[in-house]
Coordinates of C-alpha atoms in Angstrom, one line a residue:
M1 CA -15.2 -41.5 8.8
T2 CA -12.3 -39.1 9.7
C3 CA -11.8 -35.4 9.2
R4 CA -9.5 -34.5 6.4
I5 CA -7.6 -32.0 8.7
L6 CA -7.7 -33.9 12.0
S7 CA -6.9 -37.4 12.9
E8 CA -10.0 -37.7 15.1
P9 CA -13.1 -39.4 13.8
I10 CA -16.2 -37.4 12.8
C11 CA -19.0 -37.4 15.3
C12 CA -22.3 -39.0 14.2
A13 CA -24.2 -36.5 16.4
C14 CA -26.8 -38.8 17.7
S15 CA -27.3 -36.4 20.6
L16 CA -28.6 -33.8 18.1
A17 CA -31.9 -35.6 17.6
G18 CA -34.8 -33.4 18.6
Q19 CA -32.7 -30.2 18.2
G20 CA -33.2 -29.8 14.5
Y21 CA -31.1 -32.7 13.4
P22 CA -32.3 -36.2 12.5
A23 CA -30.9 -39.1 14.6
K24 CA -27.6 -40.5 13.4
Q25 CA -27.0 -37.7 10.9
E26 CA -23.3 -36.7 10.6
C27 CA -22.7 -33.2 11.7
G28 CA -19.3 -32.9 10.1
I29 CA -17.5 -31.4 13.1
P30 CA -14.3 -33.0 14.5
L31 CA -14.8 -34.6 17.9
P32 CA -12.4 -32.4 19.8
F33 CA -14.3 -29.3 18.8
R34 CA -17.6 -31.0 19.6
R35 CA -16.3 -31.9 23.0
A36 CA -15.2 -28.3 23.7
Y37 CA -18.2 -26.5 22.4
G38 CA -21.2 -28.7 22.8
A39 CA -24.1 -29.4 20.5
V40 CA -25.6 -25.9 19.8
P41 CA -27.5 -26.5 16.5
S42 CA -26.8 -23.2 14.8
L43 CA -23.2 -23.1 15.9
V44 CA -22.7 -26.7 14.6
S45 CA -24.3 -25.7 11.3
C46 CA -21.9 -22.7 11.0
L47 CA -18.9 -24.8 11.8
R48 CA -19.9 -27.5 9.3
R49 CA -19.9 -24.8 6.6
L50 CA -16.4 -23.7 7.7
W51 CA -14.9 -27.1 7.5
D52 CA -16.8 -28.5 4.4
G53 CA -18.2 -25.4 2.7
P54 CA -16.7 -22.6 0.6
A55 CA -14.8 -21.2 3.6
K56 CA -12.7 -24.3 4.1
S57 CA -9.5 -22.2 3.4
Y58 CA -10.2 -20.1 6.5
S59 CA -7.5 -20.6 9.1
L60 CA -8.3 -21.0 12.8
V61 CA -7.1 -17.5 13.6
K62 CA -9.4 -16.1 10.9
I63 CA -12.3 -18.1 12.4
M64 CA -11.4 -17.0 15.9
E65 CA -11.3 -13.3 14.9
S66 CA -14.6 -13.6 13.1
G67 CA -16.2 -14.6 16.4
I68 CA -17.1 -18.2 15.4
L69 CA -15.2 -20.0 18.2
Y70 CA -17.6 -19.2 21.0
R71 CA -18.9 -21.4 23.7
N72 CA -22.5 -21.2 24.8
L73 CA -23.1 -18.6 22.0
L74 CA -26.9 -18.6 22.0
D75 CA -27.2 -18.5 25.8
K76 CA -24.9 -15.5 26.4
L77 CA -26.2 -13.4 23.4
D78 CA -29.9 -14.3 23.8
F79 CA -30.2 -15.0 20.1
K80 CA -32.7 -17.4 18.7
T81 CA -31.6 -20.0 16.2
S82 CA -33.7 -18.5 13.4
D83 CA -32.2 -15.0 14.1
M84 CA -28.5 -16.1 13.5
P85 CA -27.2 -14.1 10.5
Y86 CA -25.2 -16.3 8.1
G87 CA -23.2 -15.3 5.0
D88 CA -23.2 -17.2 1.8
S89 CA -19.6 -16.7 0.9
S90 CA -16.2 -16.9 2.6
D91 CA -16.0 -13.1 2.7
D92 CA -19.0 -12.7 5.0
I93 CA -18.9 -16.1 6.6
G94 CA -19.9 -16.2 10.3
I95 CA -21.3 -13.5 12.4
A96 CA -18.6 -10.9 12.9
S97 CA -21.0 -8.0 12.5
C98 CA -22.6 -8.9 15.8
N99 CA -19.2 -8.5 17.6
F100 CA -19.5 -11.8 19.3
T101 CA -15.8 -11.9 20.1
Q102 CA -16.4 -9.4 22.9
H103 CA -18.0 -12.3 24.9
F104 CA -14.9 -14.6 24.8
S105 CA -14.1 -16.0 28.2
K106 CA -10.8 -17.4 29.5
S107 CA -12.1 -21.0 29.2
D108 CA -12.3 -20.5 25.4
S109 CA -8.5 -20.1 25.2
G110 CA -8.2 -23.6 26.8
A111 CA -10.7 -25.0 24.4
I112 CA -8.7 -23.6 21.4
T113 CA -5.5 -24.9 22.8
C114 CA -7.1 -28.4 23.2
F115 CA -8.5 -28.2 19.8
I116 CA -5.1 -27.4 18.2
S117 CA -3.3 -30.0 20.3
D118 CA -5.6 -32.7 18.8
I119 CA -4.3 -32.0 15.3
D120 CA -2.1 -34.8 14.0
E121 CA 1.2 -33.2 12.9
R122 CA 2.7 -36.3 11.3
Q123 CA 1.0 -35.8 7.9
I124 CA 1.6 -32.0 8.1
I125 CA 5.3 -32.6 8.7
K126 CA 5.5 -35.1 5.9
D127 CA 3.8 -32.8 3.4
A128 CA 6.1 -29.9 4.5
I129 CA 9.3 -31.9 4.0
Q130 CA 8.1 -33.0 0.6
E131 CA 7.2 -29.4 -0.4
Y132 CA 10.6 -28.0 0.6
A133 CA 12.3 -31.0 -1.1
Y134 CA 11.0 -29.7 -4.4
L135 CA 12.8 -26.4 -3.6
N136 CA 16.1 -28.4 -3.0
V137 CA 15.8 -27.8 0.7
N138 CA 16.1 -30.9 2.9
L139 CA 14.4 -30.6 6.3
K140 CA 14.1 -32.9 9.3
P141 CA 12.0 -32.8 12.5
N142 CA 13.6 -31.2 15.5
V143 CA 12.4 -30.0 18.8
R144 CA 8.8 -29.2 19.8
S145 CA 8.4 -25.7 21.2
S146 CA 5.6 -23.6 22.6
I147 CA 4.2 -20.3 21.3
T148 CA 1.6 -18.1 22.9
I149 CA -0.6 -16.0 20.6
Q150 CA -2.3 -12.9 21.9
G151 CA -5.7 -12.2 20.4
E152 CA -7.9 -9.2 20.8
F153 CA -10.0 -10.9 23.5
I154 CA -8.2 -14.2 24.4
K155 CA -4.7 -15.7 24.5
F156 CA -3.9 -19.3 23.7
T157 CA -0.7 -21.4 23.7
I158 CA 0.2 -24.3 21.4
R159 CA 3.1 -26.7 21.0
R160 CA 4.4 -27.6 17.6
Y161 CA 7.4 -29.2 15.9
L162 CA 10.3 -27.3 14.3
L163 CA 11.8 -28.5 11.0
T164 CA 15.5 -27.6 10.6
P165 CA 17.8 -28.0 7.5
V166 CA 19.8 -31.2 7.2
S167 CA 23.0 -29.6 6.0
Q168 CA 24.7 -26.2 5.9
E169 CA 23.8 -25.8 2.2
D170 CA 20.1 -26.4 3.0
R171 CA 20.4 -23.9 5.8
S172 CA 21.7 -21.2 3.5
R173 CA 19.2 -22.0 0.8
L174 CA 16.3 -21.8 3.2
F175 CA 17.5 -18.4 4.5
Q176 CA 17.7 -17.1 0.9
L177 CA 14.2 -18.3 0.2
E178 CA 12.4 -17.2 3.4
G179 CA 14.9 -15.3 5.5
R180 CA 14.8 -17.9 8.4
Y181 CA 16.6 -21.0 9.5
G182 CA 13.6 -23.2 10.5
V183 CA 10.0 -24.0 9.6
H184 CA 6.9 -24.6 11.8
P185 CA 4.4 -26.5 9.5
L186 CA 1.6 -26.2 12.1
D187 CA 1.9 -22.4 12.1
K188 CA 1.1 -22.3 8.4
L189 CA -1.9 -24.5 8.8
I190 CA -3.5 -22.4 11.5
G191 CA -2.5 -19.1 10.0
I192 CA 0.0 -17.7 12.5
A193 CA 3.3 -18.2 10.5
N194 CA 3.5 -14.6 9.4
L195 CA 2.1 -12.9 12.4
P196 CA 4.7 -10.5 13.9
F197 CA 5.0 -9.9 17.7
K198 CA 3.0 -13.1 18.3
I199 CA -0.3 -11.3 18.3
T200 CA -3.2 -11.4 15.9
V201 CA -4.1 -8.7 13.4
N202 CA -7.2 -7.6 15.3
A203 CA -5.0 -7.3 18.4
M204 CA -2.4 -5.2 16.5
L205 CA -5.1 -2.8 15.4
K206 CA -6.4 -2.5 18.9
V207 CA -2.9 -1.8 20.2
C208 CA -2.5 1.0 17.5
E209 CA -5.8 2.5 18.3
K210 CA -4.9 2.8 22.0
A211 CA -1.3 4.0 21.2
Q212 CA -2.3 6.9 19.0
E213 CA -4.8 8.3 21.5
A214 CA -2.6 7.9 24.6
R215 CA 0.0 10.5 25.7
S216 CA 2.8 7.8 25.7
F217 CA 3.4 4.2 24.8
L218 CA 3.6 3.4 28.5
A219 CA 0.1 4.9 29.1
A220 CA -1.1 2.9 26.1
S221 CA 0.3 -0.2 27.6
N222 CA -1.6 0.5 30.9
N223 CA -4.8 1.2 29.0
L224 CA -4.5 -2.0 27.0
R225 CA -4.1 -4.0 30.2
D226 CA -6.9 -2.3 32.1
D227 CA -9.5 -2.0 29.2
C228 CA -8.7 -5.0 27.0
D229 CA -6.8 -7.4 29.2
I230 CA -3.9 -7.3 26.6
K231 CA -0.6 -7.4 28.5
L232 CA 2.2 -5.8 26.4
D233 CA 5.1 -3.7 27.5
A234 CA 5.7 -0.2 26.2
C235 CA 8.4 -1.3 23.8
T236 CA 6.2 -3.9 22.1
V237 CA 3.4 -1.3 21.8
S238 CA 5.8 1.1 20.1
D239 CA 7.0 -1.6 17.7
V240 CA 3.5 -2.7 16.8
T241 CA 2.4 0.9 16.2
S242 CA 5.4 1.5 14.0
H243 CA 4.8 -1.7 12.1
V244 CA 1.1 -0.9 11.4
G245 CA 1.7 2.8 10.8
N246 CA 4.3 2.0 8.2
I247 CA 1.9 -0.3 6.4
V248 CA -0.7 2.5 6.3
F249 CA 1.9 5.0 5.1
Q250 CA 3.1 2.8 2.3
H251 CA -0.4 2.1 1.3
D252 CA -1.1 5.9 1.1
M253 CA 2.1 6.5 -0.8
E254 CA 1.1 3.9 -3.4
K255 CA -2.2 5.5 -3.9
A256 CA -0.6 9.0 -4.1
E257 CA 2.0 7.8 -6.7
H258 CA -0.7 6.3 -8.8
I259 CA -2.9 9.5 -8.8
H260 CA 0.2 11.6 -9.5
K261 CA 1.2 9.4 -12.4
L262 CA -2.3 9.7 -13.9
S263 CA -2.2 13.5 -13.4
L264 CA 1.2 13.7 -15.3
D265 CA -0.1 11.5 -18.1
G266 CA -3.2 13.6 -18.4
T267 CA -5.5 10.6 -17.8
L268 CA -6.8 11.6 -14.4
P269 CA -10.6 11.8 -14.8
F270 CA -12.5 15.0 -14.0
P271 CA -16.2 15.7 -14.4
A272 CA -17.3 17.9 -17.3
E273 CA -19.5 20.1 -15.1
K274 CA -18.2 21.5 -11.8
Y275 CA -20.2 21.8 -8.6
S276 CA -20.9 25.1 -7.0
G277 CA -18.8 25.6 -3.8
V278 CA -15.3 26.0 -2.6
L279 CA -12.7 23.3 -1.8
Y280 CA -10.3 24.5 0.9
L281 CA -6.7 23.2 1.2
Q282 CA -4.6 24.2 4.3
A283 CA -1.0 23.2 5.0
D284 CA 1.4 24.0 7.8
G285 CA 4.5 22.6 9.4
A286 CA 5.6 21.8 13.0
M287 CA 9.0 20.8 14.1
V288 CA 9.5 17.3 15.7
H289 CA 12.7 16.3 17.6
T290 CA 14.2 13.2 16.1
R291 CA 17.3 11.1 16.5
E292 CA 18.2 11.5 12.9
K293 CA 21.2 13.7 12.4
T294 CA 23.5 14.6 9.5
N295 CA 27.2 15.1 9.7
D296 CA 26.6 18.8 10.1
D297 CA 27.5 19.9 13.7
S298 CA 24.7 22.4 13.7
D299 CA 22.0 19.7 13.0
S300 CA 20.2 19.2 16.3
G301 CA 17.8 16.6 14.9
W302 CA 14.7 18.7 14.4
R303 CA 12.6 17.8 11.4
E304 CA 9.5 19.5 10.0
H305 CA 6.3 17.5 10.1
K306 CA 4.0 18.7 7.3
L307 CA 0.3 18.6 7.9
G308 CA -2.4 19.2 5.4
M309 CA -6.2 19.5 5.8
V310 CA -8.9 19.3 3.1
F311 CA -12.6 20.3 3.5
D312 CA -15.2 22.0 1.4
S313 CA -17.7 24.8 1.9
G314 CA -20.6 22.3 2.1
H315 CA -19.3 21.1 5.5
M316 CA -18.8 24.5 7.1
L317 CA -21.1 26.4 9.5
N318 CA -20.8 30.2 9.4
M319 CA -21.0 32.0 12.7
I320 CA -20.9 35.8 13.5
R321 CA -18.5 36.7 16.3
K322 CA -17.3 40.0 17.8
N323 CA -14.4 41.1 20.0
R324 CA -12.9 44.2 21.4
H325 CA -10.4 45.0 18.7
V326 CA -11.9 43.6 15.5
K327 CA -15.2 44.5 14.0
E328 CA -18.0 41.9 13.4
R329 CA -16.6 38.9 11.5
I330 CA -17.8 35.6 10.2
Q331 CA -16.1 32.6 11.8
H332 CA -16.4 29.0 10.5
K333 CA -16.9 25.7 12.1
I334 CA -15.8 22.7 10.0
L335 CA -17.9 19.6 10.3
K336 CA -15.9 17.2 8.1
K337 CA -12.2 17.3 7.3
E338 CA -9.4 15.0 6.2
Y339 CA -5.7 15.2 6.9
S340 CA -2.4 14.3 5.2
S341 CA 0.8 13.8 7.1
N342 CA 4.5 13.5 6.1
I343 CA 7.9 14.0 7.7
G344 CA 9.9 14.3 4.5
S345 CA 10.3 16.3 1.4
A346 CA 7.8 18.8 0.2
T347 CA 7.4 16.9 -3.0
E348 CA 6.4 13.7 -1.2
F349 CA 4.0 15.6 0.9
G350 CA 2.6 17.3 -2.2
K351 CA 1.7 13.9 -3.7
L352 CA 0.0 12.8 -0.6
F353 CA -1.9 16.1 -0.3
F354 CA -2.9 16.0 -4.0
E355 CA -4.4 12.5 -3.6
N356 CA -6.3 13.7 -0.5
A357 CA -7.6 16.7 -2.4
Y358 CA -8.6 14.7 -5.4
R359 CA -10.4 12.2 -3.3
N360 CA -12.4 15.0 -1.6
G361 CA -13.3 16.7 -4.9
Y362 CA -10.4 18.7 -6.3
G363 CA -11.3 19.5 -9.9
T364 CA -15.0 19.0 -9.2
F365 CA -15.6 22.3 -7.4
Q366 CA -15.8 25.7 -9.2
N367 CA -13.2 27.2 -6.8
T368 CA -10.2 25.9 -4.9
V369 CA -8.6 27.9 -2.1
V370 CA -5.2 27.2 -0.5
L371 CA -4.6 28.8 2.9
S372 CA -1.0 29.0 4.2
D373 CA 1.4 30.9 6.4
G374 CA 3.4 32.0 3.4
A375 CA 6.2 29.4 3.7
D376 CA 8.2 29.0 0.5
W377 CA 7.7 25.2 0.3
I378 CA 3.9 25.7 0.4
S379 CA 4.0 28.3 -2.3
N380 CA 6.1 26.0 -4.5
M381 CA 3.8 23.1 -3.8
V382 CA 0.8 25.2 -4.9
L383 CA 2.5 26.1 -8.2
V384 CA 3.3 22.5 -9.0
F385 CA 0.2 20.6 -7.7
F386 CA -2.6 23.2 -7.6
P387 CA -1.8 25.8 -10.3
D388 CA -5.5 26.8 -10.7
A389 CA -6.1 27.4 -6.9
E390 CA -6.5 30.7 -5.3
H391 CA -3.6 31.0 -2.8
I392 CA -4.4 33.1 0.3
L393 CA -2.0 34.2 3.1
D394 CA -3.6 33.3 6.4
Y395 CA -5.0 36.4 8.0
H396 CA -4.3 35.2 11.5
H397 CA -0.5 35.3 10.7
V398 CA -0.8 38.8 9.4
S399 CA -2.6 40.0 12.5
E400 CA -0.1 38.3 14.7
K401 CA 2.8 40.1 12.9
I402 CA 1.1 43.4 13.3
L403 CA 0.4 42.7 17.0
D404 CA 4.1 41.9 17.6
L405 CA 5.1 45.2 16.0
G406 CA 2.6 47.1 18.1
K407 CA 3.8 45.5 21.4
L408 CA 7.4 46.5 20.6
Y409 CA 6.6 50.0 19.6
F410 CA 4.0 50.9 22.3
K411 CA 5.7 48.8 25.0
K412 CA 3.5 48.9 28.1
D413 CA 0.7 51.1 26.6
Q414 CA -1.7 48.3 25.9
V415 CA -4.7 50.6 25.2
A416 CA -2.8 52.5 22.5
C417 CA -1.4 49.2 21.1
G418 CA -4.8 47.6 20.9
K419 CA -6.4 50.6 19.1
W420 CA -3.5 50.9 16.6
C421 CA -3.5 47.1 15.8
A422 CA -7.3 47.1 15.4
R423 CA -7.1 50.1 13.0
I424 CA -4.3 48.6 10.9
C425 CA -6.1 45.2 10.7
D426 CA -9.3 46.9 9.6
E427 CA -7.4 48.9 6.9
I428 CA -5.9 45.7 5.5
L429 CA -9.3 44.0 5.4
E430 CA -11.2 46.9 4.0
S431 CA -8.8 49.0 1.9
G432 CA -5.8 46.9 1.3
Y433 CA -2.1 46.9 2.3
D434 CA -1.1 49.9 0.1
R435 CA -2.7 52.5 2.3
I436 CA -0.9 51.5 5.5
R437 CA 2.4 50.3 4.2
Q438 CA 4.2 53.5 4.9
E439 CA 2.9 53.7 8.4
I440 CA 4.2 50.2 9.2
V441 CA 7.6 51.0 7.7
K442 CA 7.7 54.2 9.8
L443 CA 7.1 52.2 13.0
E444 CA 9.7 49.6 12.1
R445 CA 12.6 52.0 11.5
P446 CA 13.5 52.8 15.2
L447 CA 13.0 49.1 16.2
K448 CA 15.3 47.3 13.7
T449 CA 14.2 43.9 15.1
I450 CA 11.1 43.1 13.2
K451 CA 10.3 43.3 9.5
V452 CA 6.5 43.1 9.1
S453 CA 6.6 45.2 5.9
G454 CA 9.1 42.7 4.3
F455 CA 6.8 39.8 5.1
L456 CA 3.8 41.6 3.6
D457 CA 5.8 42.8 0.6
K458 CA 6.9 39.2 -0.1
N459 CA 3.3 37.9 0.0
F460 CA 1.7 41.0 -1.6
N461 CA -0.1 39.0 -4.3
I462 CA -1.9 36.8 -1.8
I463 CA -3.2 39.3 0.7
D464 CA -6.1 40.9 -1.2
Y465 CA -8.5 40.2 1.6
K466 CA -11.2 42.6 0.4
S467 CA -11.8 40.7 -2.8
Y468 CA -11.5 37.3 -0.9
L469 CA -14.2 38.3 1.6
K470 CA -16.3 39.6 -1.3
S471 CA -16.1 36.2 -2.9
G472 CA -17.1 34.6 0.4
Y473 CA -13.8 32.8 1.0
C474 CA -12.5 31.8 4.4
I475 CA -9.2 33.8 5.0
D476 CA -7.8 32.2 8.2
S477 CA -6.4 28.8 8.9
G478 CA -7.1 28.6 12.7
A479 CA -8.6 25.2 12.3
L480 CA -5.3 23.8 11.0
E481 CA -3.4 25.4 13.8
G482 CA -5.6 23.7 16.3
S483 CA -5.3 20.4 14.4
N484 CA -1.5 20.8 14.4
M485 CA -1.7 21.2 18.2
N486 CA -3.9 18.1 18.6
I487 CA -2.2 15.8 16.2
V488 CA 1.4 16.7 16.5
R489 CA 2.3 18.8 19.5
N490 CA 0.1 17.0 22.0
R491 CA 1.7 13.6 21.1
L492 CA 5.0 14.0 19.3
K493 CA 6.3 17.2 21.0
I494 CA 5.9 16.3 24.7
S495 CA 8.8 17.4 26.8
G496 CA 11.7 14.9 26.5
M497 CA 10.5 13.0 23.5
R498 CA 12.8 12.1 20.6
W499 CA 11.8 10.0 17.7
N500 CA 13.0 7.7 15.0
L501 CA 11.7 9.2 11.7
A502 CA 9.8 6.0 10.8
S503 CA 8.2 5.8 14.3
A504 CA 7.2 9.4 14.2
Q505 CA 5.7 9.1 10.8
A506 CA 3.8 6.0 11.7
L507 CA 2.2 7.5 14.8
A508 CA 1.4 10.8 13.0
I509 CA -0.4 9.1 10.2
L510 CA -2.4 6.9 12.5
R511 CA -3.5 10.0 14.5
C512 CA -4.5 11.7 11.2
K513 CA -6.6 8.7 10.1
K514 CA -8.4 8.6 13.4
E515 CA -9.1 12.4 13.3
S516 CA -10.2 12.1 9.6
H517 CA -12.7 9.3 10.6
R518 CA -11.0 7.0 8.1
W519 CA -9.6 4.4 10.6
H520 CA -11.7 1.6 9.1
S521 CA -11.1 2.2 5.4
D522 CA -7.4 3.4 5.6
V523 CA -6.0 1.4 8.6
V524 CA -8.1 -1.7 9.3
N525 CA -8.7 -2.9 5.7
P526 CA -5.1 -2.3 4.3
V527 CA -3.6 -4.2 7.3
R528 CA -6.1 -7.0 7.1
K529 CA -5.4 -7.2 3.3
K530 CA -1.7 -7.5 3.9
Y531 CA -2.2 -10.5 6.1
E532 CA -4.7 -12.1 3.7
L533 CA -7.7 -11.5 5.8
P534 CA -11.0 -10.3 4.2
C535 CA -11.8 -6.6 4.3
I536 CA -14.7 -5.7 6.6

């Protein structure tokens, strides 16, 4: 009896007698694999299900990343045979939840290489030539070349044949069909044909996780080498991060476009009864230096990165704080928040922000509050996407404007400046802007360099802090300012950095997903789905 995939005969597993298998019962595992991995009963059972059961479509890379190809599994993990968790379908086959792949050793890469080298390519090549002949592409065997695949825990090298077109017409037709001039049939069989950068999907995700948390791609490359034994240069780390980040961004845009279309059609579902509480939406921008320039000579390449944050009052802790200049105030600590990121138009960001808000309960809370610094693009976005929300000008920006005016007027008299600023801020909070407007205008006249009154006049309708505080609303966006520092400035605005727009967007959205605690659902699963791996 021979394996339908390998040319090697199937083992009769006589040596398994006394280990849970009757004498001379066929185990169903190809001999090369049995030689490499021994006769561990539960592992043999699991592998038999992979080759002959419902998971027979699993490629070797999928099996490897699920933690199945593991030598001396029971000994190293101290698991009993009866304790081995097995799934009943191809989606949960194996024992990935136990993270067995962390125990891979270097000898396993040799075993995998030996296992693949025992595959008979003759029938595979014959089937591939016949398959492409139906597409009017004639192929012929050519050279045999090597390829090294980097996994999350191991690296293995294989040699396989290349099929090349017979004529120039076949060459052109193959390029039109698949965008390449040659075919490796073995790559398709073991699931590495479409892997970019010659690394597996799990390895790409590990690279991105290290890249988004490091200060540079070079630092990420060093961390990968030291922590994960993955040796990639900084350029490859950058390319992998951009590739994965763009997949995540496109996935987010597809969801945002879908939700926006439902909203325009009036078919977006909302509950009949709204929950008590407040949904907070905060948006701000930070400039990022890019290599993208227009024909305008004044264009220095700076582009605005728009960042949005969504949280609700149910995930806030209220704390009472005091300081020298301002009376006792309630400050807030946010326990759960999610971010949206975009380096593009305000409309595109609005769609992403709206999807984020809807996912977190927009339309289900009794009140929605938008906090901003008064930028025009945010005000327009609120009118288009959140017309029922209460728009509030960030109190922190107002107090900063007043402090700047006080410093210019009082100059070196810090005591007088502090007292005046504290009194003006108290008046704005307790009595409103009308009572102190004339006093601010009077101080501005001799200076002629700052226009606090113009800024407050422009945003007059969104600075009624007395009523906001009475309603229990948060009136400052300090949390978003800190997030902007953490997500954007500490990674994308380091001295000397300039970015391609796609690379900057990819890295920014990966950092947002990590800070939002949505790495698994919004990064891992979309990328695995793109490469036809089961979501986990």
